């Protein structure tokens, strides 16, 4: 996994992924005590950065692999990103989703042309189930994060951040990335290592699911106690990936951990000040920028708002924090 | 008022206004029965296209005029756009706002450095009050729509639409614009007349405040019965402007009128499918695209989502329509 692969993915994604804006508001700067920039990947196709990795992976398949179809497993955003990328390539997609994923994500994945197979997160082994499906139908598996092409696709977010930051005159910054298995975080870190070496990537996670922060602190893979039980459903992976963790270790600063209340407040402030919809798992980065300033340094902080697929009930709960 | 003035404003706005994205979703296309494109001006600085007109007008002042300061009157978005543009130019801004404008818009305008003076919409004459203030302090008045520099600034939205539509391969389209006094609508129409002559601009208004639609139909200025009483507070102007109406008459197709329920539904679908926050007055265009397809023609419709400054209570009411 290296920088060249990200550049190659960027060429394949050119004109396919949206160049998402880098947003800001003087009101957020005031809260944070520094300049806050938000890379609005919630505005990406299918509402999250996952479309990039999906497109990068599907477009890297041979024609023969494309004709057999692809398989993915996901709590939701990877599912939609891969399903849409596959549909646009005319490739059949089978998606394995946990039965407790937000209903809207399951519906959307089906509407994007994929065959969705549901499994029970607490009683069934996703990987074993996936392996069986893959063998039966001879499908190409597109993993949610531990896949070089997926990491390369997500890394294009980093290339865009470097370009957009240059236009804004940002020379140094902490770059906060909502972190599950580390696909986006490692891709962005690799991209910025080359294109903005004075930027420091910092993974951000919700309380109770801080496996990456603890893994970085101890230097070895740590695992979360629970598999679910946070509103940040999009980033509840048990442990950093085999490919992603060495990259995170080499390139990232320490992790930041935020509370659920901070996440809801960040969602509400994004509604009010940036007029974007961020889902809980996509708002941990902004929550860290706004409410964990003592863990940051420098005049600028750049947050990746990774996704915007949230239920109305959750969004209403976030708006409640403005009262 | 002509195309050259829009081009001149575009040069002054370059790097100052955000190039807002042209968003889309296959889910919205399905509802509308054609391809729907949303120019997300709710992501503009201060949350509406009004920043463009404000910047264009302030930047066109002489140094001497700048040193004396500017005056604006507005229900909210023009106030914020002008206040921010003035602040960035180091120009003192006095803003006359109706006392029943959304509290958040009044607060924001003050926070952007302006002196806000409130008046009672039902008992006080805004124009007379403004004239007095203007004379007393020798301020330059920046009108909300009937001002060539303001129209030129708003017209830059049209220049961007033409460029972005070309990238997407859109050759013909109805361009739906949320219409109050017609500043944005006339600016966009003038810009597209030159840069995308096969596009037809269509003003969209809420029920009961369809002065522009009726004016276009009859060929003479019509006036709304009421001055307030719609959730679409941003676009409740009594009658089309003296400068804007001749342009609208020459260049626009017929107006479209939408209901409040359609507006709330459009806001909810923008939340769910585009992950953007649109205020009611900024959502009438999308409402028309989604629910008035029989009044449109062709394979593409482009909507300008003009603003995103809404109260949580109104947004919750919109989300309710998804239940």
Coordinates of C-alpha atoms in Angstrom, one line a residue:
Chain A
X1 CA 0.0 0.0 0.0
X2 CA 1.6 3.3 -1.1
X3 CA 1.1 6.8 -2.4
X4 CA 1.1 5.8 -6.1
X5 CA -1.9 3.6 -5.6
X6 CA -3.8 6.6 -4.2
X7 CA -2.8 8.6 -7.3
X8 CA -3.9 5.8 -9.6
X9 CA -7.3 5.6 -7.8
X10 CA -7.6 9.4 -8.0
X11 CA -7.4 9.2 -11.8
X12 CA -10.1 6.5 -11.9
X13 CA -12.3 8.5 -9.6
X14 CA -11.9 11.8 -11.5
X15 CA -15.3 13.0 -12.5
X16 CA -16.9 10.1 -10.7
X17 CA -16.6 11.1 -7.1
X18 CA -17.7 14.5 -6.0
X19 CA -15.0 17.0 -5.1
X20 CA -16.6 17.8 -1.8
X21 CA -16.3 21.3 -0.4
X22 CA -14.1 22.4 2.5
X23 CA -16.6 24.4 4.7
X24 CA -16.1 26.8 7.5
X25 CA -18.0 29.2 9.7
X26 CA -16.7 32.0 11.9
X27 CA -19.2 30.7 14.6
X28 CA -17.4 27.4 14.7
X29 CA -14.0 29.0 14.8
X30 CA -15.2 31.0 17.9
X31 CA -16.3 27.8 19.7
X32 CA -13.1 25.9 18.9
X33 CA -10.7 28.8 19.5
X34 CA -9.0 28.1 16.2
X35 CA -10.0 27.9 12.5
X36 CA -12.2 24.9 11.8
X37 CA -12.4 23.4 8.3
X38 CA -14.9 20.7 7.5
X39 CA -14.3 18.4 4.5
X40 CA -18.0 17.5 3.8
X41 CA -17.8 13.9 2.6
X42 CA -21.5 13.6 3.8
X43 CA -22.1 15.3 0.4
X44 CA -20.4 12.5 -1.5
X45 CA -22.5 10.1 -3.6
X46 CA -24.5 7.8 -1.4
X47 CA -23.8 10.2 1.5
X48 CA -20.3 9.0 2.6
X49 CA -16.7 8.7 1.6
X50 CA -17.3 5.0 1.1
X51 CA -18.3 5.6 -2.5
X52 CA -14.6 6.4 -3.2
X53 CA -13.3 3.1 -1.9
X54 CA -16.1 1.2 -3.6
X55 CA -15.4 2.9 -6.9
X56 CA -11.7 2.4 -6.6
X57 CA -12.1 -1.3 -5.9
X58 CA -14.7 -2.1 -8.5
X59 CA -12.9 -0.2 -11.2
X60 CA -9.7 -2.1 -10.4
X61 CA -11.4 -5.5 -11.2
X62 CA -10.7 -7.4 -14.4
X63 CA -13.6 -7.7 -16.9
X64 CA -13.9 -11.3 -15.9
X65 CA -14.1 -10.5 -12.2
X66 CA -16.7 -7.8 -13.0
X67 CA -18.8 -10.3 -14.9
X68 CA -18.9 -12.6 -11.8
X69 CA -20.0 -9.9 -9.4
X70 CA -18.8 -8.5 -6.1
X71 CA -19.5 -9.1 -2.4
X72 CA -19.3 -6.7 0.5
X73 CA -20.2 -6.7 4.1
X74 CA -21.0 -3.5 5.9
X75 CA -23.0 -1.8 8.6
X76 CA -24.3 0.5 5.9
X77 CA -22.2 3.2 4.3
X78 CA -19.7 0.8 2.7
X79 CA -22.7 -1.2 1.5
X80 CA -24.3 1.8 -0.2
X81 CA -21.0 3.1 -1.6
X82 CA -20.1 -0.3 -3.1
X83 CA -23.6 -1.0 -4.4
X84 CA -23.7 2.4 -6.2
X85 CA -20.2 2.0 -7.6
X86 CA -21.1 -1.5 -8.8
X87 CA -24.4 -0.4 -10.3
X88 CA -22.6 2.3 -12.3
X89 CA -20.2 -0.3 -13.6
X90 CA -23.0 -2.7 -14.5
X91 CA -21.6 -5.2 -11.9
X92 CA -23.9 -7.4 -9.8
X93 CA -23.4 -6.7 -6.1
X94 CA -24.3 -8.9 -3.1
X95 CA -24.2 -7.1 0.2
X96 CA -24.1 -8.8 3.7
X97 CA -25.6 -6.4 6.3
X98 CA -26.3 -6.8 10.0
X99 CA -30.0 -7.0 10.6
X100 CA -29.8 -4.1 13.2
X101 CA -28.3 -1.7 10.7
X102 CA -30.5 1.5 10.2
X103 CA -33.5 0.5 8.1
X104 CA -32.9 3.4 5.7
X105 CA -29.4 2.1 4.9
X106 CA -30.8 -1.4 4.1
X107 CA -33.5 0.1 1.9
X108 CA -31.1 2.3 0.2
X109 CA -28.6 -0.5 -0.6
X110 CA -31.4 -2.5 -2.2
X111 CA -32.7 0.5 -4.1
X112 CA -29.1 0.9 -5.5
X113 CA -29.5 -2.4 -7.2
X114 CA -27.7 -4.7 -4.7
X115 CA -28.9 -8.0 -3.4
X116 CA -28.9 -7.6 0.4
X117 CA -28.5 -10.6 2.7
X118 CA -29.1 -9.9 6.4
X119 CA -27.3 -11.6 9.4
X120 CA -27.6 -11.4 13.1
X121 CA -24.5 -9.5 14.5
X122 CA -24.7 -11.3 17.9
X123 CA -25.1 -14.9 16.8
X124 CA -23.7 -15.2 13.3
X125 CA -20.0 -14.9 12.2
X126 CA -20.0 -12.4 9.4
X127 CA -16.6 -13.4 8.0
X128 CA -17.5 -17.1 7.8
X129 CA -20.9 -16.3 6.2
X130 CA -19.1 -14.0 3.7
X131 CA -16.5 -16.6 2.9
X132 CA -19.2 -19.2 2.1
X133 CA -21.1 -16.7 -0.1
X134 CA -17.9 -15.7 -1.9
X135 CA -17.0 -19.3 -2.7
X136 CA -20.5 -20.4 -3.7
X137 CA -20.9 -17.6 -6.3
X138 CA -17.2 -17.0 -7.0
X139 CA -17.5 -13.3 -6.1
X140 CA -14.8 -10.7 -5.6
X141 CA -14.8 -9.6 -2.0
X142 CA -14.5 -5.8 -1.4
X143 CA -13.6 -5.5 2.3
X144 CA -14.7 -2.4 4.2
X145 CA -11.2 -1.2 5.1
X146 CA -8.4 -3.8 5.0
X147 CA -8.1 -3.7 1.2
X148 CA -5.4 -1.8 -0.7
X149 CA -7.8 -0.5 -3.4
X150 CA -10.3 0.6 -0.8
X151 CA -7.6 2.4 1.2
X152 CA -6.4 4.0 -2.1
X153 CA -9.9 5.2 -2.9
X154 CA -10.4 6.7 0.6
X155 CA -7.0 8.3 0.3
X156 CA -8.2 10.6 -2.4
X157 CA -10.0 12.5 0.3
X158 CA -6.5 13.4 1.6
X159 CA -5.3 14.5 -1.9
X160 CA -8.3 16.9 -2.0
X161 CA -7.7 18.2 1.5
X162 CA -4.1 19.0 0.6
X163 CA -5.2 21.0 -2.5
X164 CA -8.0 22.8 -0.8
X165 CA -5.9 23.6 2.2
X166 CA -3.3 25.1 0.0
X167 CA -5.9 27.4 -1.6
X168 CA -6.9 28.5 1.8
X169 CA -3.3 29.2 2.8
X170 CA -3.3 26.5 5.6
X171 CA 0.3 25.5 6.1
X172 CA 0.0 23.3 9.3
X173 CA -3.0 21.5 10.7
X174 CA -4.3 18.6 12.7
X175 CA -6.5 16.5 10.4
X176 CA -9.2 14.8 12.4
X177 CA -10.6 11.6 10.8
X178 CA -13.6 9.6 12.1
X179 CA -12.0 6.2 12.5
X180 CA -13.5 2.7 12.4
X181 CA -11.2 0.1 10.9
X182 CA -8.8 2.8 9.7
X183 CA -9.3 2.6 5.9
X184 CA -10.0 6.3 5.5
X185 CA -7.6 7.3 8.2
X186 CA -4.7 5.4 6.7
X187 CA -5.5 6.5 3.2
X188 CA -5.6 10.1 4.2
X189 CA -2.4 9.8 6.2
X190 CA -0.6 8.3 3.2
X191 CA -1.9 11.0 0.9
X192 CA -0.9 13.8 3.2
X193 CA 2.5 12.3 4.0
X194 CA 3.4 13.2 0.5
X195 CA 1.2 16.2 -0.3
X196 CA 1.0 18.1 3.0
X197 CA 3.8 16.8 5.3
X198 CA 3.2 19.4 8.0
X199 CA -0.3 18.0 8.6
X200 CA -0.9 15.5 11.4
X201 CA -3.7 13.0 11.0
X202 CA -5.5 12.2 14.3
X203 CA -8.0 9.3 14.5
X204 CA -11.2 10.2 16.4
X205 CA -13.5 7.6 18.0
X206 CA -16.6 7.5 20.3
X207 CA -16.3 6.6 24.0
X208 CA -16.2 2.8 24.5
X209 CA -15.1 2.1 21.0
X210 CA -11.6 3.6 21.1
X211 CA -9.7 0.5 19.9
X212 CA -7.5 2.6 17.6
X213 CA -6.6 5.2 20.2
X214 CA -5.6 2.4 22.6
X215 CA -3.8 0.5 19.9
X216 CA -1.8 3.6 19.0
X217 CA -1.0 4.2 22.6
X218 CA 0.2 0.7 23.4
X219 CA 1.6 -0.1 19.9
X220 CA -0.3 -3.4 19.6
X221 CA -3.8 -4.3 18.3
X222 CA -6.4 -3.6 21.0
X223 CA -10.0 -4.7 20.8
X224 CA -13.3 -3.1 21.9
X225 CA -15.3 -4.9 24.6
X226 CA -18.7 -4.4 22.9
X227 CA -19.6 -4.9 19.2
X228 CA -22.5 -2.4 19.3
X229 CA -24.2 0.1 21.7
X230 CA -23.1 3.5 20.4
X231 CA -25.1 6.0 18.2
X232 CA -21.9 6.1 16.0
X233 CA -22.9 2.9 14.2
X234 CA -20.8 3.6 11.1
X235 CA -17.5 3.3 12.9
X236 CA -17.9 0.5 15.4
X237 CA -15.2 -1.9 14.2
X238 CA -13.7 -4.3 16.8
X239 CA -10.0 -3.6 16.1
X240 CA -7.8 -1.7 13.6
X241 CA -7.0 -3.6 10.4
X242 CA -3.9 -5.7 9.5
X243 CA -3.0 -3.4 6.6
X244 CA -4.3 -0.2 8.2
X245 CA -2.7 -0.4 11.6
X246 CA 1.0 -0.3 10.6
X247 CA 0.2 2.8 8.5
X248 CA -1.7 4.5 11.4
X249 CA 1.2 3.7 13.7
X250 CA 3.8 5.1 11.4
X251 CA 1.9 8.3 10.4
X252 CA -0.8 9.3 12.9
X253 CA -0.7 11.4 16.1
X254 CA -2.6 10.2 19.1
X255 CA -6.3 9.3 19.0
X256 CA -9.0 11.5 20.4
X257 CA -12.1 10.1 22.1
X258 CA -15.4 12.0 22.3
X259 CA -18.7 11.5 24.1
X260 CA -22.2 10.9 22.6
X261 CA -23.4 14.2 23.9
X262 CA -20.4 16.0 22.1
X263 CA -21.3 14.1 18.9
X264 CA -25.0 15.2 19.1
X265 CA -23.9 18.8 19.7
X266 CA -21.5 18.7 16.8
X267 CA -24.3 17.4 14.5
X268 CA -26.5 20.3 15.7
X269 CA -23.8 22.9 15.1
X270 CA -23.1 21.5 11.6
X271 CA -26.9 21.9 10.9
X272 CA -26.9 25.4 12.2
X273 CA -23.6 26.8 11.0
X274 CA -22.7 24.7 7.9
X275 CA -26.1 23.6 6.8
X276 CA -25.0 20.0 6.3
X277 CA -26.4 16.8 7.7
X278 CA -23.8 14.6 9.5
X279 CA -24.5 11.2 11.0
X280 CA -23.2 10.4 14.5
X281 CA -20.2 8.3 13.3
X282 CA -19.3 11.1 10.8
X283 CA -19.5 13.8 13.5
X284 CA -16.9 12.6 16.0
X285 CA -14.2 14.5 14.1
X286 CA -16.1 17.8 14.4
X287 CA -16.9 17.0 18.0
X288 CA -13.2 16.7 18.7
X289 CA -12.4 19.9 16.9
X290 CA -15.0 21.9 18.9
X291 CA -14.8 20.3 22.3
X292 CA -11.3 18.8 22.6
X293 CA -9.2 21.8 21.7
X294 CA -6.8 21.1 24.6
X295 CA -5.7 18.0 22.7
X296 CA -5.0 19.9 19.5
X297 CA -2.3 22.4 18.6
X298 CA -1.9 25.1 16.0
X299 CA -4.2 27.6 14.3
X300 CA -6.1 25.2 12.0
X301 CA -8.0 22.0 12.4
X302 CA -9.4 20.1 9.5
X303 CA -12.2 17.6 10.2
X304 CA -13.5 15.0 7.8
X305 CA -17.3 14.8 8.1
X306 CA -17.4 11.3 6.8
X307 CA -21.1 10.6 6.3
X308 CA -24.6 11.9 6.5
X309 CA -26.9 8.9 6.6
X310 CA -28.9 9.3 9.8
X311 CA -32.4 8.6 10.9
X312 CA -34.8 11.6 11.5
X313 CA -35.1 10.5 15.2
X314 CA -31.4 10.7 15.8
X315 CA -31.2 14.0 14.0
X316 CA -34.0 15.4 16.1
X317 CA -32.2 14.3 19.2
X318 CA -29.2 16.2 18.0
X319 CA -31.3 19.4 17.3
X320 CA -32.6 19.1 20.9
X321 CA -29.1 20.0 22.2
X322 CA -29.6 23.5 20.7
X323 CA -32.6 24.2 23.0
Chain B
X1 CA -28.1 45.8 -16.0
X2 CA -26.3 43.4 -18.4
X3 CA -24.2 40.3 -18.6
X4 CA -20.9 42.2 -18.4
X5 CA -21.7 43.4 -15.0
X6 CA -22.2 39.8 -13.9
X7 CA -18.8 38.9 -15.3
X8 CA -17.2 41.8 -13.5
X9 CA -18.9 40.7 -10.2
X10 CA -17.6 37.1 -10.8
X11 CA -14.1 38.4 -10.9
X12 CA -14.5 40.2 -7.7
X13 CA -16.2 37.2 -6.1
X14 CA -13.5 34.7 -7.3
X15 CA -12.0 33.0 -4.3
X16 CA -14.4 34.9 -2.0
X17 CA -17.7 33.1 -2.6
X18 CA -17.8 29.4 -2.4
X19 CA -18.2 27.5 -5.6
X20 CA -21.2 25.5 -4.3
X21 CA -21.7 22.0 -5.6
X22 CA -24.4 20.8 -8.0
X23 CA -25.8 17.8 -6.1
X24 CA -28.0 14.9 -7.2
X25 CA -29.5 11.6 -6.0
X26 CA -31.0 8.7 -7.9
X27 CA -33.7 8.7 -5.3
X28 CA -34.8 12.2 -6.2
X29 CA -34.7 11.5 -9.9
X30 CA -37.1 8.6 -9.3
X31 CA -39.6 10.9 -7.4
X32 CA -39.4 13.6 -10.1
X33 CA -39.4 11.3 -13.1
X34 CA -36.4 13.2 -14.5
X35 CA -32.9 14.1 -13.5
X36 CA -32.9 16.6 -10.6
X37 CA -29.8 18.8 -9.9
X38 CA -29.6 20.9 -6.8
X39 CA -27.3 24.0 -6.8
X40 CA -26.6 24.0 -3.0
X41 CA -26.4 27.7 -2.2
X42 CA -27.4 26.9 1.3
X43 CA -23.7 26.0 1.6
X44 CA -22.6 29.5 0.6
X45 CA -21.0 31.7 3.3
X46 CA -23.7 32.9 5.8
X47 CA -25.9 30.1 4.5
X48 CA -27.4 31.7 1.4
X49 CA -26.7 33.1 -2.0
X50 CA -27.2 36.6 -0.5
X51 CA -23.5 36.7 0.4
X52 CA -22.7 37.0 -3.4
X53 CA -24.9 40.1 -3.9
X54 CA -23.5 41.6 -0.6
X55 CA -19.9 41.1 -1.7
X56 CA -20.6 42.4 -5.2
X57 CA -22.2 45.5 -3.8
X58 CA -19.7 46.3 -1.1
X59 CA -16.7 45.6 -3.3
X60 CA -18.1 48.0 -5.9
X61 CA -18.1 51.0 -3.4
X62 CA -15.5 53.7 -3.6
X63 CA -13.0 53.9 -0.7
X64 CA -14.8 57.0 0.5
X65 CA -18.2 55.3 0.5
X66 CA -16.6 52.3 2.3
X67 CA -15.3 54.6 5.0
X68 CA -18.9 56.0 5.7
X69 CA -20.5 52.5 6.0
X70 CA -23.4 50.7 4.4
X71 CA -27.1 50.2 5.2
X72 CA -29.3 47.2 4.3
X73 CA -32.8 46.1 5.2
X74 CA -33.7 42.5 5.1
X75 CA -35.8 39.7 6.6
X76 CA -32.5 37.9 7.4
X77 CA -30.4 36.3 4.7
X78 CA -29.6 39.5 2.9
X79 CA -28.7 41.0 6.3
X80 CA -26.2 38.2 7.1
X81 CA -24.8 38.2 3.6
X82 CA -24.2 41.9 3.6
X83 CA -23.0 42.0 7.2
X84 CA -20.3 39.3 6.5
X85 CA -19.3 40.9 3.2
X86 CA -19.0 44.3 5.0
X87 CA -17.0 42.8 7.9
X88 CA -14.6 41.1 5.5
X89 CA -14.1 44.5 3.8
X90 CA -13.7 46.3 7.1
X91 CA -16.8 48.4 6.4
X92 CA -19.3 49.3 9.1
X93 CA -22.8 47.8 8.5
X94 CA -26.1 49.0 9.8
X95 CA -28.9 46.5 9.2
X96 CA -32.7 47.2 9.5
X97 CA -34.5 44.0 10.3
X98 CA -38.2 43.2 11.0
X99 CA -38.7 42.4 14.7
X100 CA -40.4 39.1 13.7
X101 CA -37.5 37.7 11.7
X102 CA -36.2 34.4 13.0
X103 CA -34.2 35.1 16.2
X104 CA -31.2 33.1 14.9
X105 CA -30.9 35.4 11.9
X106 CA -31.0 38.5 14.1
X107 CA -28.3 37.0 16.4
X108 CA -26.2 36.0 13.5
X109 CA -26.3 39.4 11.9
X110 CA -25.1 41.0 15.1
X111 CA -22.4 38.3 15.5
X112 CA -21.1 39.2 12.0
X113 CA -20.3 42.7 13.3
X114 CA -23.4 44.6 12.1
X115 CA -25.4 47.1 14.1
X116 CA -29.0 45.7 13.9
X117 CA -32.0 48.1 14.2
X118 CA -35.4 46.3 14.5
X119 CA -38.7 47.6 13.2
X120 CA -42.3 46.5 13.3
X121 CA -43.3 45.1 9.9
X122 CA -47.0 45.8 10.5
X123 CA -46.9 49.4 11.8
X124 CA -43.6 50.9 10.5
X125 CA -42.6 51.9 6.9
X126 CA -39.3 50.1 6.3
X127 CA -38.3 52.3 3.3
X128 CA -39.0 55.6 5.1
X129 CA -37.1 54.4 8.2
X130 CA -34.2 53.3 6.0
X131 CA -34.2 56.6 4.1
X132 CA -33.9 58.5 7.4
X133 CA -31.1 56.3 8.7
X134 CA -29.3 56.6 5.3
X135 CA -29.5 60.4 5.3
X136 CA -28.5 60.8 9.0
X137 CA -25.4 58.7 8.7
X138 CA -24.7 59.3 5.0
X139 CA -24.6 55.5 4.4
X140 CA -24.7 53.6 1.1
X141 CA -27.9 51.6 0.8
X142 CA -27.5 48.0 -0.5
X143 CA -31.0 47.0 -1.5
X144 CA -32.0 43.4 -1.2
X145 CA -32.8 42.9 -4.9
X146 CA -33.5 46.0 -6.9
X147 CA -29.8 47.0 -7.3
X148 CA -27.6 46.3 -10.3
X149 CA -24.6 45.3 -8.3
X150 CA -26.7 42.9 -6.1
X151 CA -28.3 41.4 -9.2
X152 CA -24.8 41.0 -10.7
X153 CA -23.5 39.2 -7.7
X154 CA -26.5 36.8 -7.5
X155 CA -26.1 36.3 -11.3
X156 CA -22.8 34.5 -10.6
X157 CA -24.9 31.6 -9.5
X158 CA -26.0 31.3 -13.1
X159 CA -22.5 31.4 -14.4
X160 CA -21.6 28.5 -12.1
X161 CA -24.7 26.5 -13.1
X162 CA -23.8 26.8 -16.8
X163 CA -20.3 25.5 -16.2
X164 CA -21.4 22.7 -13.9
X165 CA -24.2 21.7 -16.2
X166 CA -21.8 21.5 -19.1
X167 CA -19.5 19.1 -17.1
X168 CA -22.6 16.9 -16.4
X169 CA -23.5 17.0 -20.1
X170 CA -26.8 18.8 -19.5
X171 CA -27.8 20.5 -22.8
X172 CA -31.4 21.6 -21.9
X173 CA -33.0 22.2 -18.6
X174 CA -35.6 24.1 -16.6
X175 CA -33.8 26.1 -14.0
X176 CA -36.0 26.6 -10.9
X177 CA -35.2 29.6 -8.7
X178 CA -36.8 30.5 -5.4
X179 CA -38.1 33.9 -6.0
X180 CA -38.8 36.9 -3.7
X181 CA -38.1 40.3 -5.4
X182 CA -36.4 38.6 -8.3
X183 CA -32.7 39.6 -7.7
X184 CA -31.4 36.1 -7.9
X185 CA -33.9 35.0 -10.6
X186 CA -33.1 37.9 -12.9
X187 CA -29.3 37.6 -12.3
X188 CA -29.4 33.9 -13.1
X189 CA -31.6 34.5 -16.2
X190 CA -29.2 37.1 -17.5
X191 CA -26.2 34.9 -16.9
X192 CA -27.8 31.9 -18.6
X193 CA -29.1 33.9 -21.6
X194 CA -25.5 34.2 -22.6
X195 CA -23.9 31.0 -21.2
X196 CA -26.7 28.4 -21.6
X197 CA -29.3 29.7 -23.9
X198 CA -31.2 26.4 -24.0
X199 CA -32.0 26.7 -20.3
X200 CA -35.3 28.2 -19.2
X201 CA -35.4 30.0 -15.8
X202 CA -38.7 29.5 -13.9
X203 CA -39.4 31.5 -10.7
X204 CA -40.9 29.4 -7.9
X205 CA -43.0 30.9 -5.0
X206 CA -45.1 29.7 -2.1
X207 CA -48.9 29.7 -2.2
X208 CA -50.4 33.1 -1.3
X209 CA -47.2 34.9 -2.2
X210 CA -47.1 34.3 -6.0
X211 CA -46.8 38.0 -7.0
X212 CA -44.1 37.1 -9.6
X213 CA -46.1 34.3 -11.2
X214 CA -49.1 36.5 -11.5
X215 CA -47.1 39.5 -12.7
X216 CA -45.5 37.3 -15.4
X217 CA -49.0 36.0 -16.4
X218 CA -50.6 39.4 -16.6
X219 CA -47.5 41.3 -17.8
X220 CA -47.9 44.0 -15.1
X221 CA -46.7 44.3 -11.5
X222 CA -49.0 42.3 -9.2
X223 CA -48.9 42.5 -5.4
X224 CA -49.4 40.0 -2.6
X225 CA -52.4 40.4 -0.3
X226 CA -50.4 39.6 2.9
X227 CA -46.9 40.7 4.0
X228 CA -46.3 37.7 6.1
X229 CA -47.9 34.4 7.1
X230 CA -45.8 31.7 5.2
X231 CA -43.0 29.5 6.5
X232 CA -41.0 30.7 3.5
X233 CA -40.0 34.0 5.3
X234 CA -37.0 34.6 3.1
X235 CA -39.0 35.2 -0.1
X236 CA -42.1 37.1 1.0
X237 CA -41.6 40.3 -1.0
X238 CA -44.8 42.2 -1.9
X239 CA -44.1 42.7 -5.6
X240 CA -41.3 42.1 -8.2
X241 CA -38.7 44.9 -8.4
X242 CA -38.6 47.8 -10.9
X243 CA -35.2 46.6 -12.3
X244 CA -35.8 42.9 -11.9
X245 CA -39.3 42.6 -13.4
X246 CA -38.5 43.7 -17.0
X247 CA -35.6 41.1 -17.0
X248 CA -37.9 38.4 -15.7
X249 CA -40.6 39.2 -18.3
X250 CA -38.1 39.1 -21.1
X251 CA -36.3 35.9 -20.1
X252 CA -38.3 33.6 -17.7
X253 CA -40.8 30.9 -18.3
X254 CA -44.0 30.9 -16.3
X255 CA -43.9 30.8 -12.5
X256 CA -44.6 27.7 -10.4
X257 CA -46.5 27.9 -7.1
X258 CA -46.0 25.2 -4.3
X259 CA -47.8 24.4 -1.1
X260 CA -46.2 24.5 2.4
X261 CA -46.6 20.8 2.7
X262 CA -44.6 20.3 -0.5
X263 CA -41.9 22.7 0.9
X264 CA -41.6 20.6 4.1
X265 CA -41.4 17.4 2.1
X266 CA -38.7 18.8 -0.1
X267 CA -36.7 19.9 3.0
X268 CA -37.0 16.4 4.4
X269 CA -36.0 14.7 1.1
X270 CA -33.0 17.1 0.9
X271 CA -32.0 16.0 4.4
X272 CA -32.4 12.3 3.5
X273 CA -31.0 12.2 0.0
X274 CA -28.6 15.1 -0.3
X275 CA -27.6 15.6 3.3
X276 CA -28.1 19.4 3.1
X277 CA -30.2 21.7 5.3
X278 CA -32.5 23.9 3.3
X279 CA -34.8 26.5 4.8
X280 CA -38.4 26.7 3.6
X281 CA -37.9 29.7 1.3
X282 CA -34.9 27.9 -0.2
X283 CA -36.8 24.7 -0.8
X284 CA -39.7 25.9 -3.0
X285 CA -37.5 25.2 -6.1
X286 CA -36.9 21.6 -5.1
X287 CA -40.6 21.2 -4.1
X288 CA -41.5 22.3 -7.6
X289 CA -39.0 19.9 -9.2
X290 CA -40.3 16.9 -7.2
X291 CA -44.0 17.6 -7.1
X292 CA -44.9 19.8 -10.1
X293 CA -43.3 17.6 -12.8
X294 CA -46.4 18.2 -15.1
X295 CA -45.4 21.9 -15.3
X296 CA -41.9 21.1 -16.4
X297 CA -40.5 19.7 -19.6
X298 CA -37.3 17.8 -20.6
X299 CA -35.0 15.3 -19.0
X300 CA -33.3 17.7 -16.6
X301 CA -34.4 20.1 -13.9
X302 CA -31.9 22.3 -12.0
X303 CA -33.1 23.8 -8.7
X304 CA -31.3 26.5 -6.8
X305 CA -31.5 25.7 -3.0
X306 CA -31.1 29.3 -2.1
X307 CA -30.6 29.2 1.7
X308 CA -30.3 27.0 4.8
X309 CA -31.0 29.3 7.8
X310 CA -33.9 27.6 9.5
X311 CA -34.9 27.0 13.1
X312 CA -34.7 23.5 14.6
X313 CA -38.5 23.6 15.2
X314 CA -39.2 24.2 11.5
X315 CA -36.7 21.5 10.5
X316 CA -38.3 19.0 12.9
X317 CA -41.7 19.8 11.3
X318 CA -40.1 19.0 7.9
X319 CA -38.6 15.7 9.2
X320 CA -42.1 14.7 10.5
X321 CA -43.2 14.4 6.9
X322 CA -40.9 11.3 6.5
X323 CA -42.8 9.4 9.2

